[in-house]
């Protein structure tokens, strides 16, 4: 395995693997909190960005990265608030967002997610794109409250709306909206500054990624802060740029596919060429991404 392939494999490991399979060394990872609004933080470490609401009702967390980081994550929460952790909401089932579920549950959090998150975590998952199998999660890691469409928390002085969107990154994606604070956590529906991973094996579809972005753009203003699954906290303008890139590539690939071009031909045609210098530098390399767009385009 050469260095580039190895680097790509490690990056995908971060994205896809269960904590056990990732076999990453987390010892040097630091959990770094960044204030997003009054009482709302993002915690960066390894894996998906964690959202955190603190206040007199208790800590409310969105996603929890990998199990080996749980102690550090809980210490970071403790440094921000003296109140206990009461809820974790998962944006989707991937291991870099749910790996800490079992530890957070043990720490007292009630685990909440869309019903497809629990369904996928309950059974072995096979990812055809990367030929990777993820074993079922332990029972203690499974969400204990599930929903199909939406639910609302009234917590820490916020109205926190959690809503499911049509299949996009997976078939179990949710967005969390802190209404008064004007902050949304979009999970992996938003990769700020890079091509998004679309987990076709988990029911993901590019059209859903575009419509989820549209839905958030309708609710967002110029002061809205958007927490992506990966990348820096963004603005409405960042999300517009992302939506434009994803929609443009989707349209190009759809047109080529409609002409009867094969997957290999479309990848070889490099329909993202002029965008790659800016958007193809994340873990979704252009060739892999175009293939996933091909697989999932209508
Ligand atoms: Zn994901």
Short mmCIF file of C-alpha atoms and ligand atoms in Angstrom, two decimals:
data_model
loop_
_atom_site.label_atom_id
_atom_site.label_comp_id
_atom_site.label_asym_id
_atom_site.label_seq_id
_atom_site.Cartn_x
_atom_site.Cartn_y
_atom_site.Cartn_z
CA UNK A 1 0.00 0.00 0.00
CA UNK A 2 1.61 3.28 -1.02
CA UNK A 3 1.49 6.41 1.11
CA UNK A 4 -1.40 8.01 -0.77
CA UNK A 5 -3.56 4.92 -0.64
CA UNK A 6 -2.70 4.51 3.02
CA UNK A 7 -3.64 8.11 3.77
CA UNK A 8 -6.95 7.68 1.96
CA UNK A 9 -7.63 4.44 3.81
CA UNK A 10 -6.92 6.09 7.15
CA UNK A 11 -9.18 9.01 6.31
CA UNK A 12 -11.99 6.67 5.35
CA UNK A 13 -11.35 4.67 8.48
CA UNK A 14 -12.08 7.81 10.45
CA UNK A 15 -15.31 8.28 8.55
CA UNK A 16 -16.69 4.82 8.38
CA UNK A 17 -15.22 2.44 10.81
CA UNK A 18 -16.59 1.31 14.09
CA UNK A 19 -14.32 2.27 16.98
CA UNK A 20 -12.82 -1.20 17.11
CA UNK A 21 -12.17 -1.50 13.40
CA UNK A 22 -10.66 1.95 13.10
CA UNK A 23 -7.57 0.89 15.06
CA UNK A 24 -6.55 4.48 15.21
CA UNK A 25 -4.29 5.89 17.84
CA UNK A 26 -6.40 8.42 19.70
CA UNK A 27 -3.85 9.12 22.43
CA UNK A 28 -2.69 12.39 20.89
CA UNK A 29 -6.18 13.66 20.00
CA UNK A 30 -7.24 16.73 21.95
CA UNK A 31 -10.84 17.77 22.37
CA UNK A 32 -11.06 21.43 21.54
CA UNK A 33 -14.22 23.38 22.38
CA UNK A 34 -15.22 26.44 20.39
CA UNK A 35 -18.09 28.70 21.43
CA UNK A 36 -20.73 29.04 18.71
CA UNK A 37 -23.38 31.06 20.57
CA UNK A 38 -24.36 31.68 24.20
CA UNK A 39 -24.52 28.23 25.81
CA UNK A 40 -23.70 26.41 22.57
CA UNK A 41 -20.35 24.91 21.64
CA UNK A 42 -18.75 22.70 19.05
CA UNK A 43 -16.17 20.18 20.25
CA UNK A 44 -13.56 19.09 17.76
CA UNK A 45 -11.38 16.05 18.22
CA UNK A 46 -11.37 13.12 15.77
CA UNK A 47 -14.48 12.20 13.80
CA UNK A 48 -17.66 14.21 13.44
CA UNK A 49 -18.06 17.60 15.06
CA UNK A 50 -19.84 17.40 18.42
CA UNK A 51 -22.51 19.96 19.27
CA UNK A 52 -23.08 20.89 22.92
CA UNK A 53 -25.78 22.91 24.64
CA UNK A 54 -25.20 23.81 28.29
CA UNK A 55 -27.40 25.50 30.85
CA UNK A 56 -29.38 24.95 34.02
CA UNK A 57 -31.24 21.91 32.65
CA UNK A 58 -28.08 19.94 31.91
CA UNK A 59 -25.72 19.16 29.06
CA UNK A 60 -27.25 18.20 25.71
CA UNK A 61 -24.86 16.68 23.19
CA UNK A 62 -25.07 16.05 19.46
CA UNK A 63 -22.92 13.09 18.34
CA UNK A 64 -20.02 11.67 20.31
CA UNK A 65 -17.11 10.68 18.01
CA UNK A 66 -15.19 7.49 18.93
CA UNK A 67 -15.33 5.41 22.12
CA UNK A 68 -11.63 5.86 23.01
CA UNK A 69 -12.28 9.62 23.19
CA UNK A 70 -15.25 9.46 25.56
CA UNK A 71 -13.28 10.22 28.70
CA UNK A 72 -11.68 13.28 27.11
CA UNK A 73 -15.03 14.42 25.71
CA UNK A 74 -16.71 14.10 29.11
CA UNK A 75 -13.81 16.01 30.71
CA UNK A 76 -14.24 18.77 28.12
CA UNK A 77 -17.97 18.96 28.91
CA UNK A 78 -17.20 19.11 32.63
CA UNK A 79 -14.83 22.00 32.06
CA UNK A 80 -17.70 23.94 30.45
CA UNK A 81 -20.60 23.04 32.75
CA UNK A 82 -21.11 21.63 36.24
CA UNK A 83 -24.47 20.16 35.18
CA UNK A 84 -24.68 16.48 34.20
CA UNK A 85 -24.94 15.15 30.65
CA UNK A 86 -28.60 14.34 30.06
CA UNK A 87 -29.08 13.75 26.32
CA UNK A 88 -27.14 12.68 23.25
CA UNK A 89 -28.82 13.07 19.86
CA UNK A 90 -27.15 11.27 16.95
CA UNK A 91 -27.29 12.95 13.52
CA UNK A 92 -26.85 9.51 11.82
CA UNK A 93 -25.45 6.05 12.53
CA UNK A 94 -21.81 6.30 11.36
CA UNK A 95 -19.21 5.24 13.91
CA UNK A 96 -17.38 8.56 13.96
CA UNK A 97 -20.64 10.12 15.27
CA UNK A 98 -21.99 7.31 17.51
CA UNK A 99 -18.83 5.56 18.74
CA UNK A 100 -19.11 7.17 22.16
CA UNK A 101 -22.80 6.30 22.63
CA UNK A 102 -22.27 3.46 25.07
CA UNK A 103 -20.00 5.53 27.34
CA UNK A 104 -22.32 8.53 27.18
CA UNK A 105 -25.24 6.29 28.11
CA UNK A 106 -23.26 4.98 31.07
CA UNK A 107 -22.50 8.58 32.03
CA UNK A 108 -26.24 9.18 32.32
CA UNK A 109 -27.29 10.41 28.88
CA UNK A 110 -30.49 9.32 27.21
CA UNK A 111 -29.63 8.37 23.60
CA UNK A 112 -31.98 9.77 20.94
CA UNK A 113 -31.99 9.29 17.15
CA UNK A 114 -34.05 8.61 14.04
CA UNK A 115 -35.36 5.06 13.98
CA UNK A 116 -33.11 4.13 11.03
CA UNK A 117 -30.07 4.96 13.18
CA UNK A 118 -31.12 2.35 15.71
CA UNK A 119 -32.06 -0.09 12.94
CA UNK A 120 -28.65 0.16 11.24
CA UNK A 121 -26.68 0.12 14.50
CA UNK A 122 -28.60 -3.00 15.58
CA UNK A 123 -27.44 -5.14 12.67
CA UNK A 124 -24.26 -5.77 10.72
CA UNK A 125 -23.80 -3.23 7.93
CA UNK A 126 -21.97 -3.83 4.68
CA UNK A 127 -20.54 -0.92 2.74
CA UNK A 128 -20.20 -1.89 -0.92
CA UNK A 129 -18.16 1.17 -1.89
CA UNK A 130 -15.34 0.35 0.49
CA UNK A 131 -15.99 -3.39 0.87
CA UNK A 132 -16.23 -2.92 4.60
CA UNK A 133 -18.39 -4.65 7.18
CA UNK A 134 -19.39 -2.94 10.41
CA UNK A 135 -20.56 -5.23 13.21
CA UNK A 136 -23.70 -4.46 15.22
CA UNK A 137 -23.20 -1.99 18.07
CA UNK A 138 -23.47 -3.22 21.66
CA UNK A 139 -27.00 -2.87 23.13
CA UNK A 140 -25.87 -0.05 25.41
CA UNK A 141 -24.91 2.07 22.40
CA UNK A 142 -28.36 1.95 20.79
CA UNK A 143 -30.66 4.96 20.89
CA UNK A 144 -33.42 4.37 23.45
CA UNK A 145 -35.72 7.09 22.13
CA UNK A 146 -36.36 6.99 18.38
CA UNK A 147 -38.56 9.05 16.10
CA UNK A 148 -39.65 8.95 12.47
CA UNK A 149 -40.11 12.55 11.47
CA UNK A 150 -39.29 15.15 14.11
CA UNK A 151 -39.24 15.93 17.79
CA UNK A 152 -38.67 19.01 19.89
CA UNK A 153 -36.74 19.55 23.10
CA UNK A 154 -37.45 22.49 25.40
CA UNK A 155 -34.15 22.66 27.17
CA UNK A 156 -31.63 25.16 28.46
CA UNK A 157 -33.92 28.00 27.42
CA UNK A 158 -33.88 26.84 23.81
CA UNK A 159 -36.44 25.35 21.47
CA UNK A 160 -34.41 22.54 19.94
CA UNK A 161 -36.05 21.10 16.85
CA UNK A 162 -34.72 17.78 15.60
CA UNK A 163 -35.97 16.86 12.15
CA UNK A 164 -35.36 14.01 9.76
CA UNK A 165 -34.78 14.68 6.06
CA UNK A 166 -35.26 12.49 3.00
CA UNK A 167 -32.39 10.06 2.25
CA UNK A 168 -29.21 12.09 1.70
CA UNK A 169 -25.93 11.17 3.46
CA UNK A 170 -27.74 8.05 4.79
CA UNK A 171 -31.41 7.14 5.24
CA UNK A 172 -31.39 8.22 8.89
CA UNK A 173 -30.09 11.79 8.85
CA UNK A 174 -31.35 14.47 11.21
CA UNK A 175 -30.71 18.18 11.56
CA UNK A 176 -30.79 19.84 14.98
CA UNK A 177 -31.99 23.44 15.11
CA UNK A 178 -31.44 25.65 18.15
CA UNK A 179 -34.15 28.12 17.23
CA UNK A 180 -33.47 31.07 19.58
CA UNK A 181 -29.70 30.78 19.28
CA UNK A 182 -29.96 30.62 15.46
CA UNK A 183 -27.62 27.64 15.24
CA UNK A 184 -28.09 24.41 13.29
CA UNK A 185 -26.06 21.20 13.49
CA UNK A 186 -26.34 19.50 10.10
CA UNK A 187 -24.30 16.36 10.74
CA UNK A 188 -22.83 14.92 7.55
CA UNK A 189 -25.43 16.63 5.39
CA UNK A 190 -22.85 19.43 5.36
CA UNK A 191 -19.13 18.97 4.74
CA UNK A 192 -17.96 22.56 4.93
CA UNK A 193 -15.47 23.13 2.11
CA UNK A 194 -15.23 19.66 0.61
CA UNK A 195 -17.20 17.12 -1.39
CA UNK A 196 -19.59 15.21 0.88
CA UNK A 197 -19.47 11.49 1.42
CA UNK A 198 -22.72 9.88 0.25
CA UNK A 199 -23.22 6.47 1.87
CA UNK A 200 -25.15 4.80 -0.92
CA UNK A 201 -25.06 1.47 0.92
CA UNK A 202 -26.94 3.15 3.79
CA UNK A 203 -29.58 4.55 1.45
CA UNK A 204 -27.84 7.89 0.79
CA UNK A 205 -28.64 9.90 -2.35
CA UNK A 206 -27.16 13.08 -3.77
CA UNK A 207 -30.59 14.60 -4.45
CA UNK A 208 -31.31 14.44 -0.73
CA UNK A 209 -28.06 16.27 0.08
CA UNK A 210 -29.11 19.14 -2.18
CA UNK A 211 -32.65 19.31 -0.81
CA UNK A 212 -31.47 19.17 2.81
CA UNK A 213 -29.17 22.13 2.09
CA UNK A 214 -32.07 23.98 0.44
CA UNK A 215 -34.24 23.35 3.46
CA UNK A 216 -31.65 24.80 5.84
CA UNK A 217 -30.95 27.76 3.54
CA UNK A 218 -34.65 28.68 3.70
CA UNK A 219 -34.44 28.84 7.51
CA UNK A 220 -31.03 30.53 7.67
CA UNK A 221 -30.18 34.21 7.83
CA UNK A 222 -26.93 36.07 7.53
CA UNK A 223 -26.16 35.59 11.23
CA UNK A 224 -27.05 31.89 11.38
CA UNK A 225 -24.21 29.61 12.39
CA UNK A 226 -24.05 26.17 10.80
CA UNK A 227 -22.18 23.30 12.42
CA UNK A 228 -21.16 20.79 9.73
CA UNK A 229 -20.36 17.13 10.35
CA UNK A 230 -16.84 17.83 9.17
CA UNK A 231 -15.00 21.12 8.64
CA UNK A 232 -15.22 24.51 10.32
CA UNK A 233 -18.44 26.11 11.61
CA UNK A 234 -19.97 27.88 8.62
CA UNK A 235 -22.36 30.55 7.45
CA UNK A 236 -25.30 30.65 5.09
CA UNK A 237 -22.88 31.75 2.33
CA UNK A 238 -20.71 28.67 2.97
CA UNK A 239 -23.75 26.42 2.70
CA UNK A 240 -24.87 28.16 -0.51
CA UNK A 241 -21.47 27.56 -2.08
CA UNK A 242 -21.59 23.91 -1.02
CA UNK A 243 -25.15 23.47 -2.30
CA UNK A 244 -24.10 24.96 -5.66
CA UNK A 245 -21.15 22.59 -6.03
CA UNK A 246 -23.13 19.49 -5.05
CA UNK A 247 -26.06 20.44 -7.32
CA UNK A 248 -23.77 21.29 -10.25
CA UNK A 249 -21.90 18.01 -10.09
CA UNK A 250 -25.16 16.12 -9.64
CA UNK A 251 -26.59 17.75 -12.78
CA UNK A 252 -23.47 17.01 -14.82
CA UNK A 253 -23.35 13.38 -13.78
CA UNK A 254 -27.09 12.97 -14.32
CA UNK A 255 -26.74 14.33 -17.86
CA UNK A 256 -23.89 11.94 -18.69
CA UNK A 257 -25.75 9.01 -17.16
CA UNK A 258 -28.86 9.92 -19.18
CA UNK A 259 -26.72 9.70 -22.32
CA UNK A 260 -26.06 6.09 -21.43
CA UNK A 261 -22.48 6.53 -20.21
CA UNK A 262 -21.22 3.87 -17.84
CA UNK A 263 -19.99 4.59 -14.33
CA UNK A 264 -16.37 4.17 -15.46
CA UNK A 265 -16.86 6.49 -18.42
CA UNK A 266 -18.40 9.18 -16.24
CA UNK A 267 -15.58 8.97 -13.68
CA UNK A 268 -13.02 9.10 -16.53
CA UNK A 269 -14.74 12.19 -17.97
CA UNK A 270 -13.74 14.07 -14.77
CA UNK A 271 -16.91 16.14 -14.47
CA UNK A 272 -15.54 17.85 -11.35
CA UNK A 273 -12.16 18.86 -12.84
CA UNK A 274 -12.30 22.63 -12.30
CA UNK A 275 -13.73 22.20 -8.78
CA UNK A 276 -11.24 19.67 -7.46
CA UNK A 277 -8.49 22.07 -6.39
CA UNK A 278 -10.87 23.66 -3.89
CA UNK A 279 -13.41 20.93 -3.07
CA UNK A 280 -11.52 17.68 -3.68
CA UNK A 281 -8.94 18.07 -0.93
CA UNK A 282 -10.97 16.41 1.84
CA UNK A 283 -11.31 12.68 2.34
CA UNK A 284 -13.74 12.37 -0.57
CA UNK A 285 -11.38 12.11 -3.49
CA UNK A 286 -12.95 13.25 -6.78
CA UNK A 287 -13.00 9.83 -8.50
CA UNK A 288 -14.64 8.08 -5.56
CA UNK A 289 -17.10 10.90 -5.12
CA UNK A 290 -18.15 11.00 -8.77
CA UNK A 291 -18.79 7.24 -8.60
CA UNK A 292 -21.06 7.70 -5.60
CA UNK A 293 -22.87 10.55 -7.33
CA UNK A 294 -23.35 8.26 -10.36
CA UNK A 295 -24.74 5.49 -8.18
CA UNK A 296 -27.22 7.74 -6.40
CA UNK A 297 -28.29 10.29 -9.01
CA UNK A 298 -31.91 10.05 -10.15
ZN1 LIG B 1 -21.32 10.12 8.21
#
